[in-house]
PDB file of C-alpha atoms in Angstrom:
ATOM      1  CA  MET A   1       3.411 -27.103  42.029  1.00  0.00           C
ATOM      2  CA  GLN A   2       5.150 -23.790  42.148  1.00  0.00           C
ATOM      3  CA  ILE A   3       3.153 -20.606  43.043  1.00  0.00           C
ATOM      4  CA  SER A   4       4.179 -17.309  41.183  1.00  0.00           C
ATOM      5  CA  THR A   5       4.639 -14.172  43.268  1.00  0.00           C
ATOM      6  CA  LEU A   6       1.402 -12.812  41.608  1.00  0.00           C
ATOM      7  CA  GLU A   7      -0.496 -16.071  42.117  1.00  0.00           C
ATOM      8  CA  ALA A   8       0.510 -15.686  45.933  1.00  0.00           C
ATOM      9  CA  ILE A   9      -0.461 -12.029  46.034  1.00  0.00           C
ATOM     10  CA  GLU A  10      -3.914 -12.818  44.545  1.00  0.00           C
ATOM     11  CA  ILE A  11      -4.502 -15.894  46.652  1.00  0.00           C
ATOM     12  CA  LEU A  12      -3.740 -13.771  49.915  1.00  0.00           C
ATOM     13  CA  GLY A  13      -5.698 -10.800  48.594  1.00  0.00           C
ATOM     14  CA  THR A  14      -8.582 -12.949  47.965  1.00  0.00           C
ATOM     15  CA  ILE A  15      -8.454 -14.438  51.585  1.00  0.00           C
ATOM     16  CA  ALA A  16      -8.041 -11.047  52.891  1.00  0.00           C
ATOM     17  CA  PHE A  17     -11.204  -9.460  51.314  1.00  0.00           C
ATOM     18  CA  ALA A  18     -13.248 -12.553  51.983  1.00  0.00           C
ATOM     19  CA  ILE A  19     -12.558 -12.104  55.660  1.00  0.00           C
ATOM     20  CA  SER A  20     -13.085  -8.420  55.386  1.00  0.00           C
ATOM     21  CA  GLY A  21     -16.503  -8.783  53.592  1.00  0.00           C
ATOM     22  CA  SER A  22     -17.732 -11.708  55.898  1.00  0.00           C
ATOM     23  CA  PHE A  23     -16.975  -9.441  59.313  1.00  0.00           C
ATOM     24  CA  ALA A  24     -18.613  -6.400  57.511  1.00  0.00           C
ATOM     25  CA  ALA A  25     -21.795  -8.656  56.674  1.00  0.00           C
ATOM     26  CA  MET A  26     -21.826 -10.004  60.261  1.00  0.00           C
ATOM     27  CA  GLN A  27     -21.702  -6.802  61.734  1.00  0.00           C
ATOM     28  CA  LYS A  28     -25.114  -6.079  59.675  1.00  0.00           C
ATOM     29  CA  ARG A  29     -26.314  -9.229  61.289  1.00  0.00           C
ATOM     30  CA  LEU A  30     -26.751 -10.918  57.602  1.00  0.00           C
ATOM     31  CA  ASP A  31     -27.621 -14.657  57.371  1.00  0.00           C
ATOM     32  CA  PRO A  32     -24.832 -17.082  56.029  1.00  0.00           C
ATOM     33  CA  PHE A  33     -26.017 -16.711  52.662  1.00  0.00           C
ATOM     34  CA  GLY A  34     -25.805 -12.956  53.107  1.00  0.00           C
ATOM     35  CA  VAL A  35     -22.358 -13.214  54.591  1.00  0.00           C
ATOM     36  CA  LEU A  36     -21.085 -15.413  51.304  1.00  0.00           C
ATOM     37  CA  ILE A  37     -22.528 -12.910  48.970  1.00  0.00           C
ATOM     38  CA  ILE A  38     -20.824  -9.902  50.437  1.00  0.00           C
ATOM     39  CA  ALA A  39     -17.478 -11.966  50.960  1.00  0.00           C
ATOM     40  CA  PHE A  40     -17.671 -12.747  47.287  1.00  0.00           C
ATOM     41  CA  VAL A  41     -18.392  -9.277  45.922  1.00  0.00           C
ATOM     42  CA  THR A  42     -15.560  -7.813  48.320  1.00  0.00           C
ATOM     43  CA  SER A  43     -13.038 -10.346  46.845  1.00  0.00           C
ATOM     44  CA  ILE A  44     -13.851 -10.284  43.266  1.00  0.00           C
ATOM     45  CA  GLY A  45     -15.528  -6.915  42.735  1.00  0.00           C
ATOM     46  CA  GLY A  46     -12.396  -4.745  41.957  1.00  0.00           C
ATOM     47  CA  GLY A  47     -10.676  -7.600  39.996  1.00  0.00           C
ATOM     48  CA  THR A  48     -13.960  -7.937  37.698  1.00  0.00           C
ATOM     49  CA  VAL A  49     -14.209  -4.014  37.211  1.00  0.00           C
ATOM     50  CA  ARG A  50     -10.334  -4.129  36.114  1.00  0.00           C
ATOM     51  CA  ASP A  51     -10.723  -7.121  33.809  1.00  0.00           C
ATOM     52  CA  LEU A  52     -13.757  -5.570  32.215  1.00  0.00           C
ATOM     53  CA  LEU A  53     -11.960  -2.140  31.595  1.00  0.00           C
ATOM     54  CA  LEU A  54      -9.097  -4.201  30.007  1.00  0.00           C
ATOM     55  CA  GLY A  55     -11.223  -6.413  27.906  1.00  0.00           C
ATOM     56  CA  ASP A  56      -9.858  -9.497  29.622  1.00  0.00           C
ATOM     57  CA  THR A  57     -12.983 -11.525  29.468  1.00  0.00           C
ATOM     58  CA  PRO A  58     -14.112 -14.005  30.739  1.00  0.00           C
ATOM     59  CA  VAL A  59     -12.984 -12.206  33.981  1.00  0.00           C
ATOM     60  CA  ALA A  60     -10.554 -13.816  36.303  1.00  0.00           C
ATOM     61  CA  TRP A  61     -12.727 -15.778  38.704  1.00  0.00           C
ATOM     62  CA  MET A  62     -14.911 -17.122  35.914  1.00  0.00           C
ATOM     63  CA  ARG A  63     -11.905 -18.768  34.517  1.00  0.00           C
ATOM     64  CA  ASP A  64     -10.505 -20.305  37.720  1.00  0.00           C
ATOM     65  CA  VAL A  65     -13.389 -21.601  39.934  1.00  0.00           C
ATOM     66  CA  ASN A  66     -10.635 -22.282  42.606  1.00  0.00           C
ATOM     67  CA  TYR A  67     -11.202 -18.683  43.678  1.00  0.00           C
ATOM     68  CA  CYS A  68     -14.741 -19.183  44.162  1.00  0.00           C
ATOM     69  CA  LEU A  69     -14.157 -22.053  46.326  1.00  0.00           C
ATOM     70  CA  LEU A  70     -11.397 -20.302  48.202  1.00  0.00           C
ATOM     71  CA  ILE A  71     -14.018 -17.466  48.916  1.00  0.00           C
ATOM     72  CA  LEU A  72     -16.413 -20.068  49.997  1.00  0.00           C
ATOM     73  CA  LEU A  73     -14.148 -21.791  52.448  1.00  0.00           C
ATOM     74  CA  THR A  74     -12.710 -18.479  53.728  1.00  0.00           C
ATOM     75  CA  SER A  75     -16.136 -16.958  54.552  1.00  0.00           C
ATOM     76  CA  VAL A  76     -17.658 -20.278  56.072  1.00  0.00           C
ATOM     77  CA  ALA A  77     -14.253 -20.422  58.311  1.00  0.00           C
ATOM     78  CA  THR A  78     -14.864 -16.753  59.335  1.00  0.00           C
ATOM     79  CA  ILE A  79     -18.419 -17.467  60.450  1.00  0.00           C
ATOM     80  CA  PHE A  80     -17.403 -20.441  62.450  1.00  0.00           C
ATOM     81  CA  PHE A  81     -14.441 -18.439  64.208  1.00  0.00           C
ATOM     82  CA  LYS A  82     -16.445 -15.174  64.947  1.00  0.00           C
ATOM     83  CA  THR A  83     -17.136 -16.332  68.515  1.00  0.00           C
ATOM     84  CA  HIS A  84     -13.417 -16.417  69.167  1.00  0.00           C
ATOM     85  CA  ILE A  85     -12.803 -12.901  67.827  1.00  0.00           C
ATOM     86  CA  LYS A  86     -14.345 -10.086  70.091  1.00  0.00           C
ATOM     87  CA  LYS A  87     -13.407  -6.970  68.023  1.00  0.00           C
ATOM     88  CA  PHE A  88     -15.036  -7.187  64.758  1.00  0.00           C
ATOM     89  CA  LYS A  89     -14.268  -3.701  63.878  1.00  0.00           C
ATOM     90  CA  VAL A  90     -10.570  -4.028  64.373  1.00  0.00           C
ATOM     91  CA  THR A  91     -10.487  -7.270  62.531  1.00  0.00           C
ATOM     92  CA  LEU A  92     -12.280  -5.873  59.632  1.00  0.00           C
ATOM     93  CA  PHE A  93     -10.172  -2.992  59.375  1.00  0.00           C
ATOM     94  CA  LEU A  94      -7.015  -4.890  59.566  1.00  0.00           C
ATOM     95  CA  PHE A  95      -7.969  -7.367  56.638  1.00  0.00           C
ATOM     96  CA  ASP A  96      -9.527  -4.593  54.660  1.00  0.00           C
ATOM     97  CA  SER A  97      -5.986  -2.721  54.802  1.00  0.00           C
ATOM     98  CA  LEU A  98      -4.207  -5.960  53.964  1.00  0.00           C
ATOM     99  CA  GLY A  99      -6.382  -6.629  51.019  1.00  0.00           C
ATOM    100  CA  LEU A 100      -6.051  -3.105  50.024  1.00  0.00           C
ATOM    101  CA  GLY A 101      -2.348  -3.466  49.595  1.00  0.00           C
ATOM    102  CA  LEU A 102      -2.256  -6.872  48.012  1.00  0.00           C
ATOM    103  CA  PHE A 103      -4.931  -5.963  45.406  1.00  0.00           C
ATOM    104  CA  THR A 104      -3.536  -2.557  44.569  1.00  0.00           C
ATOM    105  CA  MET A 105      -0.017  -4.492  43.750  1.00  0.00           C
ATOM    106  CA  LEU A 106      -2.103  -7.072  41.708  1.00  0.00           C
ATOM    107  CA  GLY A 107      -3.765  -4.569  39.630  1.00  0.00           C
ATOM    108  CA  ILE A 108      -0.705  -2.537  38.859  1.00  0.00           C
ATOM    109  CA  GLN A 109       0.889  -5.711  37.705  1.00  0.00           C
ATOM    110  CA  LYS A 110      -1.898  -6.607  35.395  1.00  0.00           C
ATOM    111  CA  GLY A 111      -1.616  -3.271  33.918  1.00  0.00           C
ATOM    112  CA  ILE A 112       2.072  -3.761  33.143  1.00  0.00           C
ATOM    113  CA  VAL A 113       1.189  -7.132  31.573  1.00  0.00           C
ATOM    114  CA  PHE A 114      -1.034  -5.392  29.081  1.00  0.00           C
ATOM    115  CA  GLY A 115       1.762  -2.797  28.353  1.00  0.00           C
ATOM    116  CA  LEU A 116      -0.032   0.191  29.706  1.00  0.00           C
ATOM    117  CA  SER A 117       1.634   3.311  30.929  1.00  0.00           C
ATOM    118  CA  PRO A 118       2.245   4.004  34.915  1.00  0.00           C
ATOM    119  CA  GLY A 119      -0.386   6.148  35.423  1.00  0.00           C
ATOM    120  CA  ILE A 120      -3.060   3.855  33.888  1.00  0.00           C
ATOM    121  CA  CYS A 121      -1.290   0.862  35.782  1.00  0.00           C
ATOM    122  CA  ILE A 122      -1.703   2.809  39.044  1.00  0.00           C
ATOM    123  CA  ALA A 123      -5.287   3.673  38.348  1.00  0.00           C
ATOM    124  CA  LEU A 124      -5.982  -0.015  37.730  1.00  0.00           C
ATOM    125  CA  GLY A 125      -4.252  -0.811  41.097  1.00  0.00           C
ATOM    126  CA  THR A 126      -6.528   1.680  42.729  1.00  0.00           C
ATOM    127  CA  ILE A 127      -9.606   0.225  40.895  1.00  0.00           C
ATOM    128  CA  THR A 128      -8.555  -3.230  41.976  1.00  0.00           C
ATOM    129  CA  GLY A 129      -7.858  -2.317  45.601  1.00  0.00           C
ATOM    130  CA  CYS A 130     -10.881  -0.227  46.005  1.00  0.00           C
ATOM    131  CA  PHE A 131     -13.925  -1.260  44.131  1.00  0.00           C
ATOM    132  CA  GLY A 132     -14.846  -4.615  46.013  1.00  0.00           C
ATOM    133  CA  GLY A 133     -15.111  -2.319  49.135  1.00  0.00           C
ATOM    134  CA  ILE A 134     -17.420   0.051  47.284  1.00  0.00           C
ATOM    135  CA  ILE A 135     -19.541  -2.601  46.152  1.00  0.00           C
ATOM    136  CA  ARG A 136     -19.605  -4.220  49.768  1.00  0.00           C
ATOM    137  CA  ASP A 137     -20.410  -0.873  51.524  1.00  0.00           C
ATOM    138  CA  THR A 138     -23.180   0.007  48.907  1.00  0.00           C
ATOM    139  CA  LEU A 139     -24.880  -3.262  49.428  1.00  0.00           C
ATOM    140  CA  LEU A 140     -24.685  -3.015  53.280  1.00  0.00           C
ATOM    141  CA  ASN A 141     -26.106   0.551  52.932  1.00  0.00           C
ATOM    142  CA  THR A 142     -22.781   2.375  54.134  1.00  0.00           C
ATOM    143  CA  ILE A 143     -21.041   5.240  52.929  1.00  0.00           C
ATOM    144  CA  PRO A 144     -18.074   3.703  51.112  1.00  0.00           C
ATOM    145  CA  LEU A 145     -14.486   4.547  52.818  1.00  0.00           C
ATOM    146  CA  ILE A 146     -13.268   5.952  49.373  1.00  0.00           C
ATOM    147  CA  PHE A 147     -15.920   8.692  49.478  1.00  0.00           C
ATOM    148  CA  LYS A 148     -14.862   9.759  53.295  1.00  0.00           C
ATOM    149  CA  ARG A 149     -12.173  12.047  54.325  1.00  0.00           C
ATOM    150  CA  GLU A 150     -10.258   8.753  55.366  1.00  0.00           C
ATOM    151  CA  VAL A 151      -7.194   8.115  53.267  1.00  0.00           C
ATOM    152  CA  TYR A 152      -8.229   5.139  51.113  1.00  0.00           C
ATOM    153  CA  ALA A 153      -7.794   5.467  47.521  1.00  0.00           C
ATOM    154  CA  THR A 154      -4.958   7.870  48.208  1.00  0.00           C
ATOM    155  CA  ALA A 155      -2.975   4.950  49.945  1.00  0.00           C
ATOM    156  CA  CYS A 156      -3.191   2.984  46.534  1.00  0.00           C
ATOM    157  CA  ILE A 157      -2.126   6.055  44.623  1.00  0.00           C
ATOM    158  CA  LEU A 158       0.915   6.694  46.783  1.00  0.00           C
ATOM    159  CA  GLY A 159       1.747   2.964  46.778  1.00  0.00           C
ATOM    160  CA  GLY A 160       1.763   2.977  43.075  1.00  0.00           C
ATOM    161  CA  VAL A 161       3.927   5.924  42.985  1.00  0.00           C
ATOM    162  CA  LEU A 162       6.298   4.381  45.279  1.00  0.00           C
ATOM    163  CA  TYR A 163       6.490   1.103  43.340  1.00  0.00           C
ATOM    164  CA  TYR A 164       7.650   3.004  40.241  1.00  0.00           C
ATOM    165  CA  ALA A 165      10.061   4.982  42.008  1.00  0.00           C
ATOM    166  CA  LEU A 166      11.563   1.984  43.733  1.00  0.00           C
ATOM    167  CA  LEU A 167      11.889   0.437  40.267  1.00  0.00           C
ATOM    168  CA  TYR A 168      13.553   3.684  38.957  1.00  0.00           C
ATOM    169  CA  PHE A 169      16.263   3.255  41.648  1.00  0.00           C
ATOM    170  CA  ASN A 170      16.796  -0.429  40.470  1.00  0.00           C
ATOM    171  CA  LEU A 171      15.225  -2.232  43.386  1.00  0.00           C
ATOM    172  CA  LYS A 172      14.426  -5.858  42.581  1.00  0.00           C
ATOM    173  CA  ASP A 173      10.678  -6.251  41.372  1.00  0.00           C
ATOM    174  CA  ASP A 174       9.759  -8.849  44.083  1.00  0.00           C
ATOM    175  CA  VAL A 175      11.267  -6.717  46.793  1.00  0.00           C
ATOM    176  CA  ALA A 176       9.577  -3.576  45.480  1.00  0.00           C
ATOM    177  CA  GLN A 177       6.163  -5.354  45.474  1.00  0.00           C
ATOM    178  CA  ILE A 178       6.394  -6.506  49.189  1.00  0.00           C
ATOM    179  CA  ALA A 179       7.598  -2.963  50.072  1.00  0.00           C
ATOM    180  CA  VAL A 180       4.700  -1.292  48.375  1.00  0.00           C
ATOM    181  CA  MET A 181       2.132  -3.878  49.932  1.00  0.00           C
ATOM    182  CA  ALA A 182       3.636  -3.222  53.429  1.00  0.00           C
ATOM    183  CA  PHE A 183       3.705   0.669  52.706  1.00  0.00           C
ATOM    184  CA  ILE A 184      -0.094   0.936  52.023  1.00  0.00           C
ATOM    185  CA  PHE A 185      -0.972  -1.665  54.885  1.00  0.00           C
ATOM    186  CA  ALA A 186       1.106   0.685  57.267  1.00  0.00           C
ATOM    187  CA  LEU A 187      -0.092   3.846  55.913  1.00  0.00           C
ATOM    188  CA  ARG A 188      -3.856   2.854  56.604  1.00  0.00           C
ATOM    189  CA  ILE A 189      -3.012   1.783  60.024  1.00  0.00           C
ATOM    190  CA  VAL A 190      -1.105   5.265  60.944  1.00  0.00           C
ATOM    191  CA  VAL A 191      -3.895   7.210  59.048  1.00  0.00           C
ATOM    192  CA  VAL A 192      -6.650   5.445  61.256  1.00  0.00           C
ATOM    193  CA  ARG A 193      -4.316   5.448  64.458  1.00  0.00           C
ATOM    194  CA  TYR A 194      -3.655   9.371  64.350  1.00  0.00           C
ATOM    195  CA  LYS A 195      -7.173  10.317  62.815  1.00  0.00           C
ATOM    196  CA  LEU A 196      -5.517  11.779  59.729  1.00  0.00           C
ATOM    197  CA  THR A 197      -7.722  12.814  56.873  1.00  0.00           C
ATOM    198  CA  LEU A 198      -7.932  14.720  53.662  1.00  0.00           C
ATOM    199  CA  PRO A 199      -9.082  18.082  53.568  1.00  0.00           C
ATOM    200  CA  ARG A 200     -13.055  18.844  52.742  1.00  0.00           C
ATOM    201  CA  PHE A 201     -13.845  21.146  49.998  1.00  0.00           C
ATOM    202  CA  GLY A 202     -17.208  22.843  50.011  1.00  0.00           C
ATOM    203  CA  PHE A 203     -19.134  26.204  50.092  1.00  0.00           C
TER     204      PHE A 203
END
């Protein structure tokens, strides 16, 4: 069975965010059921909001139960392997950054399928990439990263702009997608490594 580029992106993004959600839940010392719930909402939260905005219902994970099984298996595997991973925070960050890039591209492609303008497609990509993390952090009583000074949603937006710029210069679509996902992942690492932040505005 052949898997399309978009299907591969969705599978990898689902795994990355399921691991991210599982580690975030384990940091808060939740029980296995709590870990599964957090992994689930992290993986499907952004896509659910996106599909509801597009009127594409039932939403994707309801149409294909395999994604639910994938999240279940990933979260169970993460729980079993947690004893072999000492740096929870680093692991959570890496998989969250990877999922951000993958799901941002997925959201952009979904907007293109619906024939929407580039600006709206980038917005959908940002929603797909960020909203699972927002729901995760809210349930864990943590201030979501998107509301902090750290570059998070901005990385999605810049990635979306880069994608359309690469297409404008006639780069192949598959190559452009990979370049954008790598860019978002690398940008998050650079931003955190060098403690770069967006300016605050206040009185």
